[in-house]
PDB file of C-alpha atoms in Angstrom:
ATOM      1  CA  MET A   1       2.450   6.311 -16.653  1.00  0.00           C
ATOM      2  CA  ALA A   2       1.907   5.975 -12.814  1.00  0.00           C
ATOM      3  CA  ILE A   3       3.193   5.008  -9.731  1.00  0.00           C
ATOM      4  CA  VAL A   4       1.139   3.754  -6.604  1.00  0.00           C
ATOM      5  CA  LEU A   5       1.871   3.588  -2.920  1.00  0.00           C
ATOM      6  CA  ALA A   6       0.603   0.303  -1.890  1.00  0.00           C
ATOM      7  CA  PRO A   7      -1.763   0.131   1.180  1.00  0.00           C
ATOM      8  CA  MET A   8       0.700  -1.774   3.710  1.00  0.00           C
ATOM      9  CA  GLU A   9      -1.384  -2.399   6.653  1.00  0.00           C
ATOM     10  CA  GLY A  10       0.260  -1.818   9.953  1.00  0.00           C
ATOM     11  CA  ILE A  11       2.870   0.392   8.527  1.00  0.00           C
ATOM     12  CA  VAL A  12       1.760   2.709   5.454  1.00  0.00           C
ATOM     13  CA  ASP A  13      -0.643   5.022   7.887  1.00  0.00           C
ATOM     14  CA  GLU A  14      -0.855   8.687   7.212  1.00  0.00           C
ATOM     15  CA  VAL A  15       2.755   9.649   8.898  1.00  0.00           C
ATOM     16  CA  MET A  16       4.379   7.474   6.109  1.00  0.00           C
ATOM     17  CA  ARG A  17       2.432   8.561   3.324  1.00  0.00           C
ATOM     18  CA  ASP A  18       3.267  12.035   4.261  1.00  0.00           C
ATOM     19  CA  VAL A  19       7.202  11.483   4.322  1.00  0.00           C
ATOM     20  CA  LEU A  20       7.351   8.993   1.046  1.00  0.00           C
ATOM     21  CA  THR A  21       4.752  11.449  -1.115  1.00  0.00           C
ATOM     22  CA  GLY A  22       7.001  14.417   0.044  1.00  0.00           C
ATOM     23  CA  ILE A  23       9.974  12.865  -1.181  1.00  0.00           C
ATOM     24  CA  GLY A  24       8.522  13.059  -4.725  1.00  0.00           C
ATOM     25  CA  GLY A  25       7.427  10.267  -7.672  1.00  0.00           C
ATOM     26  CA  ILE A  26       4.448   8.857  -6.303  1.00  0.00           C
ATOM     27  CA  ASP A  27       0.824  10.075  -7.899  1.00  0.00           C
ATOM     28  CA  LEU A  28      -1.492   8.126  -6.030  1.00  0.00           C
ATOM     29  CA  CYS A  29      -2.097   6.297  -2.389  1.00  0.00           C
ATOM     30  CA  VAL A  30      -4.035   3.960  -1.215  1.00  0.00           C
ATOM     31  CA  SER A  31      -4.992   4.180   2.600  1.00  0.00           C
ATOM     32  CA  GLU A  32      -4.406   0.662   4.498  1.00  0.00           C
ATOM     33  CA  PHE A  33      -7.800  -1.301   4.654  1.00  0.00           C
ATOM     34  CA  ILE A  34     -10.972  -0.317   6.747  1.00  0.00           C
ATOM     35  CA  ARG A  35     -12.193  -3.736   8.033  1.00  0.00           C
ATOM     36  CA  VAL A  36     -16.004  -3.717   7.370  1.00  0.00           C
ATOM     37  CA  THR A  37     -18.323  -6.282   9.098  1.00  0.00           C
ATOM     38  CA  ASP A  38     -22.316  -5.700   9.668  1.00  0.00           C
ATOM     39  CA  THR A  39     -22.365  -2.435  10.711  1.00  0.00           C
ATOM     40  CA  LEU A  40     -21.766   1.400   9.350  1.00  0.00           C
ATOM     41  CA  LEU A  41     -18.785   2.556  10.746  1.00  0.00           C
ATOM     42  CA  PRO A  42     -18.435   5.504  12.648  1.00  0.00           C
ATOM     43  CA  LEU A  43     -16.490   8.951  11.657  1.00  0.00           C
ATOM     44  CA  LYS A  44     -14.138   8.980  13.741  1.00  0.00           C
ATOM     45  CA  THR A  45     -13.100   5.789  12.038  1.00  0.00           C
ATOM     46  CA  PHE A  46     -12.467   6.905   8.937  1.00  0.00           C
ATOM     47  CA  GLN A  47     -10.984  10.101  10.180  1.00  0.00           C
ATOM     48  CA  ARG A  48      -8.086   7.791  11.991  1.00  0.00           C
ATOM     49  CA  HIS A  49      -7.178   5.661   8.745  1.00  0.00           C
ATOM     50  CA  ALA A  50      -8.205   8.340   6.275  1.00  0.00           C
ATOM     51  CA  PRO A  51      -7.334  11.800   7.745  1.00  0.00           C
ATOM     52  CA  GLU A  52      -6.308  13.226   3.744  1.00  0.00           C
ATOM     53  CA  LEU A  53      -9.886  12.206   3.102  1.00  0.00           C
ATOM     54  CA  PHE A  54     -10.816  15.185   5.428  1.00  0.00           C
ATOM     55  CA  GLN A  55      -7.935  17.151   4.367  1.00  0.00           C
ATOM     56  CA  SER A  56      -8.854  17.778   0.326  1.00  0.00           C
ATOM     57  CA  GLY A  57      -8.521  13.964  -0.440  1.00  0.00           C
ATOM     58  CA  HIS A  58      -4.963  14.630  -0.473  1.00  0.00           C
ATOM     59  CA  THR A  59      -1.504  14.429   1.167  1.00  0.00           C
ATOM     60  CA  ARG A  60       0.263  17.597   2.409  1.00  0.00           C
ATOM     61  CA  PHE A  61       1.950  17.391  -0.975  1.00  0.00           C
ATOM     62  CA  GLY A  62      -0.857  17.206  -3.194  1.00  0.00           C
ATOM     63  CA  VAL A  63      -1.174  13.585  -3.822  1.00  0.00           C
ATOM     64  CA  PRO A  64      -4.349  11.848  -3.968  1.00  0.00           C
ATOM     65  CA  LEU A  65      -5.672   9.235  -1.452  1.00  0.00           C
ATOM     66  CA  ARG A  66      -8.000   6.626  -2.180  1.00  0.00           C
ATOM     67  CA  VAL A  67      -9.787   4.721   0.612  1.00  0.00           C
ATOM     68  CA  GLN A  68      -9.528   1.074   0.689  1.00  0.00           C
ATOM     69  CA  LEU A  69     -12.418  -1.328   2.454  1.00  0.00           C
ATOM     70  CA  LEU A  70     -12.518  -4.962   3.172  1.00  0.00           C
ATOM     71  CA  GLY A  71     -15.191  -6.907   4.214  1.00  0.00           C
ATOM     72  CA  SER A  72     -17.369  -9.851   3.078  1.00  0.00           C
ATOM     73  CA  GLU A  73     -20.386  -8.674   3.534  1.00  0.00           C
ATOM     74  CA  PRO A  74     -21.689  -6.832   0.223  1.00  0.00           C
ATOM     75  CA  GLN A  75     -24.948  -4.427   1.864  1.00  0.00           C
ATOM     76  CA  ALA A  76     -22.317  -3.422   4.449  1.00  0.00           C
ATOM     77  CA  LEU A  77     -19.520  -2.858   2.306  1.00  0.00           C
ATOM     78  CA  ALA A  78     -22.147  -0.797   0.023  1.00  0.00           C
ATOM     79  CA  HIS A  79     -23.185   1.566   3.158  1.00  0.00           C
ATOM     80  CA  ASN A  80     -19.912   2.457   3.928  1.00  0.00           C
ATOM     81  CA  ALA A  81     -18.877   3.402   0.430  1.00  0.00           C
ATOM     82  CA  LEU A  82     -21.387   5.260  -0.119  1.00  0.00           C
ATOM     83  CA  ARG A  83     -20.521   6.816   3.622  1.00  0.00           C
ATOM     84  CA  LEU A  84     -17.030   7.576   2.764  1.00  0.00           C
ATOM     85  CA  VAL A  85     -18.583   9.343  -0.917  1.00  0.00           C
ATOM     86  CA  GLU A  86     -20.510  11.394   1.465  1.00  0.00           C
ATOM     87  CA  TYR A  87     -17.238  12.425   3.251  1.00  0.00           C
ATOM     88  CA  GLY A  88     -15.886  13.692  -0.143  1.00  0.00           C
ATOM     89  CA  ALA A  89     -14.604  10.268  -1.871  1.00  0.00           C
ATOM     90  CA  LYS A  90     -14.370  10.049  -5.385  1.00  0.00           C
ATOM     91  CA  VAL A  91     -12.768   7.092  -5.853  1.00  0.00           C
ATOM     92  CA  VAL A  92     -13.398   3.562  -3.194  1.00  0.00           C
ATOM     93  CA  ASP A  93     -10.901   0.581  -3.416  1.00  0.00           C
ATOM     94  CA  LEU A  94     -11.810  -2.794  -2.282  1.00  0.00           C
ATOM     95  CA  ASN A  95      -9.635  -5.455  -0.950  1.00  0.00           C
ATOM     96  CA  PHE A  96      -9.406  -9.197  -2.522  1.00  0.00           C
ATOM     97  CA  GLY A  97      -5.953  -9.818  -1.746  1.00  0.00           C
ATOM     98  CA  CYS A  98      -4.645  -9.190   1.697  1.00  0.00           C
ATOM     99  CA  PRO A  99      -3.063 -12.569   2.866  1.00  0.00           C
ATOM    100  CA  ALA A 100      -2.623 -12.088   6.550  1.00  0.00           C
ATOM    101  CA  PRO A 101      -4.715 -14.636   8.847  1.00  0.00           C
ATOM    102  CA  THR A 102      -6.489 -13.125  10.682  1.00  0.00           C
ATOM    103  CA  VAL A 103      -8.172 -11.436   7.974  1.00  0.00           C
ATOM    104  CA  ASN A 104      -8.966 -14.139   5.998  1.00  0.00           C
ATOM    105  CA  ARG A 105     -10.184 -16.328   8.691  1.00  0.00           C
ATOM    106  CA  HIS A 106     -13.026 -14.686   8.834  1.00  0.00           C
ATOM    107  CA  GLY A 107     -13.470 -14.578   5.169  1.00  0.00           C
ATOM    108  CA  GLY A 108     -11.651 -11.428   4.176  1.00  0.00           C
ATOM    109  CA  GLY A 109      -8.830 -10.448   1.618  1.00  0.00           C
ATOM    110  CA  ALA A 110      -7.548 -13.292   0.029  1.00  0.00           C
ATOM    111  CA  ALA A 111     -10.158 -15.698   1.489  1.00  0.00           C
ATOM    112  CA  LEU A 112     -12.287 -14.691  -1.333  1.00  0.00           C
ATOM    113  CA  LEU A 113     -10.323 -15.428  -3.858  1.00  0.00           C
ATOM    114  CA  LYS A 114     -12.011 -19.082  -3.651  1.00  0.00           C
ATOM    115  CA  GLN A 115     -15.206 -17.529  -4.349  1.00  0.00           C
ATOM    116  CA  PRO A 116     -15.319 -15.406  -7.797  1.00  0.00           C
ATOM    117  CA  ASP A 117     -19.409 -15.310  -7.382  1.00  0.00           C
ATOM    118  CA  LEU A 118     -18.907 -14.134  -4.244  1.00  0.00           C
ATOM    119  CA  MET A 119     -16.790 -11.253  -5.372  1.00  0.00           C
ATOM    120  CA  HIS A 120     -19.225 -10.512  -8.154  1.00  0.00           C
ATOM    121  CA  GLU A 121     -21.927  -9.909  -5.755  1.00  0.00           C
ATOM    122  CA  ILE A 122     -19.615  -7.705  -3.293  1.00  0.00           C
ATOM    123  CA  VAL A 123     -18.591  -5.416  -6.430  1.00  0.00           C
ATOM    124  CA  SER A 124     -21.695  -5.375  -8.120  1.00  0.00           C
ATOM    125  CA  THR A 125     -23.482  -4.685  -4.715  1.00  0.00           C
ATOM    126  CA  VAL A 126     -21.161  -1.780  -3.711  1.00  0.00           C
ATOM    127  CA  ARG A 127     -21.437  -0.546  -7.562  1.00  0.00           C
ATOM    128  CA  ALA A 128     -25.250  -0.208  -7.302  1.00  0.00           C
ATOM    129  CA  ALA A 129     -25.310   1.729  -4.248  1.00  0.00           C
ATOM    130  CA  LEU A 130     -22.556   4.476  -5.507  1.00  0.00           C
ATOM    131  CA  PRO A 131     -23.116   7.491  -7.530  1.00  0.00           C
ATOM    132  CA  GLU A 132     -22.108   6.741 -11.464  1.00  0.00           C
ATOM    133  CA  THR A 133     -19.020   9.480 -11.182  1.00  0.00           C
ATOM    134  CA  VAL A 134     -17.546   7.653  -8.603  1.00  0.00           C
ATOM    135  CA  LEU A 135     -14.655   5.026  -9.679  1.00  0.00           C
ATOM    136  CA  LEU A 136     -14.857   1.639  -8.284  1.00  0.00           C
ATOM    137  CA  THR A 137     -11.539  -0.248  -8.018  1.00  0.00           C
ATOM    138  CA  ALA A 138     -10.089  -3.234  -6.287  1.00  0.00           C
ATOM    139  CA  LYS A 139      -6.975  -5.017  -5.538  1.00  0.00           C
ATOM    140  CA  MET A 140      -6.399  -8.887  -5.943  1.00  0.00           C
ATOM    141  CA  ARG A 141      -3.769 -11.435  -6.069  1.00  0.00           C
ATOM    142  CA  LEU A 142      -3.433 -14.075  -8.869  1.00  0.00           C
ATOM    143  CA  GLY A 143      -5.788 -16.997  -6.286  1.00  0.00           C
ATOM    144  CA  PHE A 144      -5.366 -18.461  -2.852  1.00  0.00           C
ATOM    145  CA  GLU A 145      -3.660 -21.739  -2.997  1.00  0.00           C
ATOM    146  CA  ASP A 146      -3.014 -21.584  -6.790  1.00  0.00           C
ATOM    147  CA  THR A 147      -3.917 -19.685  -9.963  1.00  0.00           C
ATOM    148  CA  SER A 148      -6.708 -21.868 -11.172  1.00  0.00           C
ATOM    149  CA  LEU A 149      -9.005 -19.295 -10.601  1.00  0.00           C
ATOM    150  CA  THR A 150      -7.456 -16.192 -11.624  1.00  0.00           C
ATOM    151  CA  LEU A 151      -9.160 -14.915 -14.874  1.00  0.00           C
ATOM    152  CA  ALA A 152     -12.291 -15.858 -12.926  1.00  0.00           C
ATOM    153  CA  CYS A 153     -11.479 -13.563 -10.422  1.00  0.00           C
ATOM    154  CA  ALA A 154     -10.370 -11.255 -12.256  1.00  0.00           C
ATOM    155  CA  GLU A 155     -13.767 -11.318 -14.645  1.00  0.00           C
ATOM    156  CA  ALA A 156     -15.992 -11.362 -11.937  1.00  0.00           C
ATOM    157  CA  LEU A 157     -14.408  -8.062 -10.108  1.00  0.00           C
ATOM    158  CA  VAL A 158     -14.237  -6.493 -14.057  1.00  0.00           C
ATOM    159  CA  SER A 159     -18.520  -7.642 -14.704  1.00  0.00           C
ATOM    160  CA  GLY A 160     -19.348  -6.591 -11.449  1.00  0.00           C
ATOM    161  CA  GLY A 161     -18.571  -3.313 -12.198  1.00  0.00           C
ATOM    162  CA  VAL A 162     -14.668  -2.274 -10.959  1.00  0.00           C
ATOM    163  CA  GLY A 163     -13.234   0.336 -13.325  1.00  0.00           C
ATOM    164  CA  GLU A 164      -9.194  -0.371 -12.307  1.00  0.00           C
ATOM    165  CA  LEU A 165      -8.077  -3.639 -11.210  1.00  0.00           C
ATOM    166  CA  THR A 166      -4.656  -4.090  -9.136  1.00  0.00           C
ATOM    167  CA  VAL A 167      -3.068  -7.241  -9.412  1.00  0.00           C
ATOM    168  CA  HIS A 168      -0.427  -8.704  -6.832  1.00  0.00           C
ATOM    169  CA  ALA A 169       1.104 -11.119  -8.843  1.00  0.00           C
ATOM    170  CA  ARG A 170       1.309 -13.487  -6.461  1.00  0.00           C
ATOM    171  CA  THR A 171      -0.792 -16.006  -4.325  1.00  0.00           C
ATOM    172  CA  LYS A 172      -1.867 -15.602  -0.795  1.00  0.00           C
ATOM    173  CA  VAL A 173      -0.139 -19.084   0.031  1.00  0.00           C
ATOM    174  CA  GLU A 174       3.036 -17.675  -1.577  1.00  0.00           C
ATOM    175  CA  GLY A 175       3.335 -14.660   0.585  1.00  0.00           C
ATOM    176  CA  TYR A 176       5.686 -12.225  -0.706  1.00  0.00           C
ATOM    177  CA  ARG A 177       8.309 -15.146  -1.264  1.00  0.00           C
ATOM    178  CA  PRO A 178      10.084 -14.140  -4.779  1.00  0.00           C
ATOM    179  CA  PRO A 179       9.562 -14.461  -7.409  1.00  0.00           C
ATOM    180  CA  ALA A 180       6.265 -12.323  -8.322  1.00  0.00           C
ATOM    181  CA  HIS A 181       4.763 -13.691 -11.718  1.00  0.00           C
ATOM    182  CA  TRP A 182       4.998 -11.026 -13.564  1.00  0.00           C
ATOM    183  CA  GLU A 183       3.799 -12.805 -16.689  1.00  0.00           C
ATOM    184  CA  TRP A 184       0.026 -13.588 -15.150  1.00  0.00           C
ATOM    185  CA  LEU A 185      -0.551  -9.512 -15.103  1.00  0.00           C
ATOM    186  CA  ALA A 186      -0.182  -9.780 -19.355  1.00  0.00           C
ATOM    187  CA  ARG A 187      -2.547 -12.418 -18.951  1.00  0.00           C
ATOM    188  CA  ILE A 188      -5.205 -11.111 -16.884  1.00  0.00           C
ATOM    189  CA  ARG A 189      -4.671  -7.580 -18.625  1.00  0.00           C
ATOM    190  CA  GLU A 190      -5.495  -9.117 -21.731  1.00  0.00           C
ATOM    191  CA  HIS A 191      -8.520 -11.251 -20.297  1.00  0.00           C
ATOM    192  CA  VAL A 192     -10.203  -7.856 -19.059  1.00  0.00           C
ATOM    193  CA  SER A 193     -11.278  -4.694 -20.357  1.00  0.00           C
ATOM    194  CA  VAL A 194     -10.102  -2.081 -17.726  1.00  0.00           C
ATOM    195  CA  PRO A 195      -6.626  -1.130 -16.814  1.00  0.00           C
ATOM    196  CA  VAL A 196      -4.708  -2.975 -14.568  1.00  0.00           C
ATOM    197  CA  VAL A 197      -2.327  -1.818 -12.266  1.00  0.00           C
ATOM    198  CA  ALA A 198       1.181  -4.065 -12.267  1.00  0.00           C
ATOM    199  CA  ASN A 199       2.390  -4.757  -8.339  1.00  0.00           C
ATOM    200  CA  GLY A 200       4.726  -7.183  -6.551  1.00  0.00           C
ATOM    201  CA  GLU A 201       8.535  -7.448  -6.681  1.00  0.00           C
ATOM    202  CA  VAL A 202       9.711  -4.079  -7.503  1.00  0.00           C
ATOM    203  CA  TRP A 203      12.704  -2.998  -5.706  1.00  0.00           C
ATOM    204  CA  THR A 204      14.553  -0.626  -8.489  1.00  0.00           C
ATOM    205  CA  LEU A 205      14.404   0.889 -11.402  1.00  0.00           C
ATOM    206  CA  ASP A 206      15.283  -2.010 -13.399  1.00  0.00           C
ATOM    207  CA  ASP A 207      12.862  -3.605 -11.638  1.00  0.00           C
ATOM    208  CA  TYR A 208      10.165  -0.918 -12.409  1.00  0.00           C
ATOM    209  CA  LEU A 209      11.349  -1.512 -15.977  1.00  0.00           C
ATOM    210  CA  ALA A 210      11.133  -4.935 -16.488  1.00  0.00           C
ATOM    211  CA  ILE A 211       7.322  -5.562 -14.728  1.00  0.00           C
ATOM    212  CA  ARG A 212       6.075  -2.861 -16.992  1.00  0.00           C
ATOM    213  CA  GLU A 213       8.103  -4.831 -20.076  1.00  0.00           C
ATOM    214  CA  VAL A 214       6.474  -8.163 -19.184  1.00  0.00           C
ATOM    215  CA  SER A 215       2.929  -6.988 -18.060  1.00  0.00           C
ATOM    216  CA  GLY A 216       2.344  -4.300 -20.368  1.00  0.00           C
ATOM    217  CA  CYS A 217       1.202  -2.216 -17.798  1.00  0.00           C
ATOM    218  CA  ASP A 218       1.484   1.369 -17.658  1.00  0.00           C
ATOM    219  CA  THR A 219       0.756   1.765 -13.948  1.00  0.00           C
ATOM    220  CA  VAL A 220       2.835   0.015 -10.961  1.00  0.00           C
ATOM    221  CA  MET A 221       2.098  -0.132  -7.374  1.00  0.00           C
ATOM    222  CA  ILE A 222       5.149  -0.202  -5.151  1.00  0.00           C
ATOM    223  CA  GLY A 223       5.138  -1.218  -1.455  1.00  0.00           C
ATOM    224  CA  ARG A 224       7.840  -2.439   0.212  1.00  0.00           C
ATOM    225  CA  GLY A 225      10.379  -1.269  -2.219  1.00  0.00           C
ATOM    226  CA  LEU A 226       9.392   2.344  -1.311  1.00  0.00           C
ATOM    227  CA  LEU A 227       9.764   1.291   2.367  1.00  0.00           C
ATOM    228  CA  ALA A 228      13.206  -0.062   1.371  1.00  0.00           C
ATOM    229  CA  ALA A 229      14.124   2.827  -1.195  1.00  0.00           C
ATOM    230  CA  PRO A 230      12.217   6.160   0.016  1.00  0.00           C
ATOM    231  CA  ASP A 231      13.470   7.608  -3.411  1.00  0.00           C
ATOM    232  CA  LEU A 232      12.511   4.841  -5.834  1.00  0.00           C
ATOM    233  CA  ALA A 233       9.237   6.751  -6.889  1.00  0.00           C
ATOM    234  CA  ARG A 234      11.511   9.964  -7.541  1.00  0.00           C
ATOM    235  CA  ARG A 235      14.290   8.172  -9.806  1.00  0.00           C
ATOM    236  CA  ILE A 236      11.819   6.783 -11.487  1.00  0.00           C
ATOM    237  CA  ALA A 237       9.782   9.682 -12.398  1.00  0.00           C
ATOM    238  CA  HIS A 238      13.293  11.194 -13.220  1.00  0.00           C
ATOM    239  CA  TYR A 239      14.256   8.332 -15.472  1.00  0.00           C
ATOM    240  CA  HIS A 240      11.104   9.146 -17.769  1.00  0.00           C
ATOM    241  CA  ALA A 241      11.348  13.253 -17.621  1.00  0.00           C
ATOM    242  CA  THR A 242      15.825  12.623 -18.837  1.00  0.00           C
ATOM    243  CA  GLY A 243      16.294   9.212 -20.010  1.00  0.00           C
ATOM    244  CA  GLU A 244      18.792   9.308 -17.131  1.00  0.00           C
ATOM    245  CA  LYS A 245      19.233   6.748 -14.283  1.00  0.00           C
ATOM    246  CA  CYS A 246      20.148   8.953 -11.385  1.00  0.00           C
ATOM    247  CA  PRO A 247      21.878   7.031  -8.083  1.00  0.00           C
ATOM    248  CA  PRO A 248      19.912   6.209  -5.283  1.00  0.00           C
ATOM    249  CA  ALA A 249      20.117   8.961  -2.017  1.00  0.00           C
ATOM    250  CA  SER A 250      23.071   8.341   0.544  1.00  0.00           C
ATOM    251  CA  TRP A 251      22.649   7.213   3.578  1.00  0.00           C
ATOM    252  CA  ALA A 252      22.883  10.810   5.359  1.00  0.00           C
ATOM    253  CA  GLN A 253      19.951  11.901   3.125  1.00  0.00           C
ATOM    254  CA  ALA A 254      17.818   9.033   4.466  1.00  0.00           C
ATOM    255  CA  MET A 255      18.587   9.980   7.425  1.00  0.00           C
ATOM    256  CA  VAL A 256      16.904  13.251   7.158  1.00  0.00           C
ATOM    257  CA  TRP A 257      13.776  11.511   6.128  1.00  0.00           C
ATOM    258  CA  VAL A 258      13.814   8.445   8.955  1.00  0.00           C
ATOM    259  CA  LEU A 259      13.920  11.676  11.243  1.00  0.00           C
ATOM    260  CA  ASP A 260      11.162  13.846   9.787  1.00  0.00           C
ATOM    261  CA  PHE A 261       8.788  10.303   9.911  1.00  0.00           C
ATOM    262  CA  TYR A 262      10.001   9.708  13.836  1.00  0.00           C
ATOM    263  CA  ALA A 263       9.390  13.116  14.812  1.00  0.00           C
ATOM    264  CA  GLN A 264       5.751  13.118  13.342  1.00  0.00           C
ATOM    265  CA  CYS A 265       4.910  10.131  14.681  1.00  0.00           C
ATOM    266  CA  ARG A 266       6.245  11.628  18.092  1.00  0.00           C
ATOM    267  CA  ALA A 267       3.815  14.368  17.918  1.00  0.00           C
ATOM    268  CA  ARG A 268       1.199  12.330  16.552  1.00  0.00           C
ATOM    269  CA  GLY A 269       1.877   9.311  19.512  1.00  0.00           C
ATOM    270  CA  GLU A 270       3.730  11.002  21.891  1.00  0.00           C
ATOM    271  CA  GLY A 271       3.576   9.151  25.353  1.00  0.00           C
ATOM    272  CA  THR A 272       2.515   5.913  24.070  1.00  0.00           C
ATOM    273  CA  PRO A 273       4.254   2.975  22.252  1.00  0.00           C
ATOM    274  CA  TYR A 274       3.252   4.605  18.000  1.00  0.00           C
ATOM    275  CA  PRO A 275       6.443   6.538  17.794  1.00  0.00           C
ATOM    276  CA  VAL A 276       8.549   3.515  18.891  1.00  0.00           C
ATOM    277  CA  SER A 277       6.755   0.568  17.017  1.00  0.00           C
ATOM    278  CA  ARG A 278       6.720   2.661  13.847  1.00  0.00           C
ATOM    279  CA  ILE A 279      10.415   3.356  13.998  1.00  0.00           C
ATOM    280  CA  LYS A 280      11.382  -0.456  14.554  1.00  0.00           C
ATOM    281  CA  GLN A 281       9.250  -1.301  11.790  1.00  0.00           C
ATOM    282  CA  TRP A 282      10.815   0.611   9.249  1.00  0.00           C
ATOM    283  CA  LEU A 283      14.018   0.342   9.834  1.00  0.00           C
ATOM    284  CA  PRO A 284      14.281  -2.973   9.029  1.00  0.00           C
ATOM    285  CA  GLN A 285      13.118  -2.543   6.091  1.00  0.00           C
ATOM    286  CA  MET A 286      15.291   0.055   5.019  1.00  0.00           C
ATOM    287  CA  LYS A 287      18.376  -2.609   5.650  1.00  0.00           C
ATOM    288  CA  ARG A 288      18.067  -3.820   1.558  1.00  0.00           C
ATOM    289  CA  SER A 289      19.185  -0.861   0.175  1.00  0.00           C
ATOM    290  CA  TYR A 290      20.978   0.790   3.011  1.00  0.00           C
ATOM    291  CA  PRO A 291      23.543  -1.599   5.435  1.00  0.00           C
ATOM    292  CA  GLU A 292      23.665   0.847   7.894  1.00  0.00           C
ATOM    293  CA  ALA A 293      19.979   0.644   8.729  1.00  0.00           C
ATOM    294  CA  GLU A 294      20.814  -2.635  10.367  1.00  0.00           C
ATOM    295  CA  ALA A 295      23.248  -1.201  12.662  1.00  0.00           C
ATOM    296  CA  LEU A 296      20.737   1.478  13.781  1.00  0.00           C
ATOM    297  CA  PHE A 297      17.947  -0.849  14.158  1.00  0.00           C
ATOM    298  CA  ALA A 298      20.543  -2.987  16.664  1.00  0.00           C
ATOM    299  CA  ALA A 299      21.201   0.576  18.299  1.00  0.00           C
ATOM    300  CA  ILE A 300      17.647   1.029  19.396  1.00  0.00           C
ATOM    301  CA  ARG A 301      15.684  -2.393  19.371  1.00  0.00           C
ATOM    302  CA  LYS A 302      16.297  -2.886  23.049  1.00  0.00           C
ATOM    303  CA  LEU A 303      14.764   0.754  23.856  1.00  0.00           C
ATOM    304  CA  THR A 304      11.465   1.398  24.785  1.00  0.00           C
ATOM    305  CA  GLN A 305      11.851   5.159  25.429  1.00  0.00           C
ATOM    306  CA  ALA A 306      10.836   7.923  22.816  1.00  0.00           C
ATOM    307  CA  ALA A 307      13.314  10.078  24.119  1.00  0.00           C
ATOM    308  CA  ASP A 308      16.069   7.499  24.219  1.00  0.00           C
ATOM    309  CA  ILE A 309      15.373   6.426  20.773  1.00  0.00           C
ATOM    310  CA  GLN A 310      15.367   9.993  19.721  1.00  0.00           C
ATOM    311  CA  THR A 311      19.228  10.496  21.163  1.00  0.00           C
ATOM    312  CA  VAL A 312      20.531   7.922  18.799  1.00  0.00           C
ATOM    313  CA  LEU A 313      18.763   8.650  15.551  1.00  0.00           C
ATOM    314  CA  ASP A 314      20.538  12.380  16.553  1.00  0.00           C
ATOM    315  CA  ALA A 315      23.636  11.080  17.204  1.00  0.00           C
ATOM    316  CA  GLU A 316      23.501   8.861  13.654  1.00  0.00           C
ATOM    317  CA  ILE A 317      22.900  11.759  11.614  1.00  0.00           C
ATOM    318  CA  ARG A 318      25.600  14.187  13.224  1.00  0.00           C
ATOM    319  CA  ARG A 319      27.896  11.036  12.437  1.00  0.00           C
TER     320      ARG A 319
END
């Protein structure tokens, strides 16, 4: 079994990856997507999105990072994938699932699920450009508006050369609305010849056990569930090791992680909006597990200065 931290654009950057992998239980993480148009991207773009690639390819806590590319131009994706390998990547991941309207309007992400032939061309072109030793993986949704092309898309990716396929068990139109259709994961897994990673609507240990049972998948990718409950992967690992279900971390413990996160954000972006925007993104995600997070967010919501937010956070942990 393995737990993968999902590549959530705009929030799971290197600081969030550092904090969550430091808590434990995560076996692998995937970068936010790097958008590819028709050019070879400069070194600084890869350094900004995936600094771990240039630090042994792992987070500070030894968890490997895979770098994800997003685009619709086969040759450009191939050239940039090869550049990733030159920088040390052992795995390249391709995004066929992002539901963001700005991405889809430019023919990327989930918009490609309307065109299985183009998906196949992209994958086969990238695969041909890479050394045989490099694993090519991909992530998709069940479709754009419906599931009429689900199996065709999965088959296009696998026949094109991906060696592992992650599937978010909803369509683009469904977005993140529950439920996720875990039964489709089993259908895809039975249809293709490569490992399938299950993704979608895993918030608790019981959800994790259920998605594995329904899908038959050994590996599960978790995104929002780990933002809401940062120790979820650690509790899953504990269950696998002992058979015991341990209680979630207390709010006091969660605040230690919040303070670590905010300190790293300030160190990375002091004097910019970065630390303020990042903490305001994370706290609303946590309120599903911690009612205290909602009150804390309300206390900082109108603050714009990093130092003022620091004062509120420091007071919260002393309570």
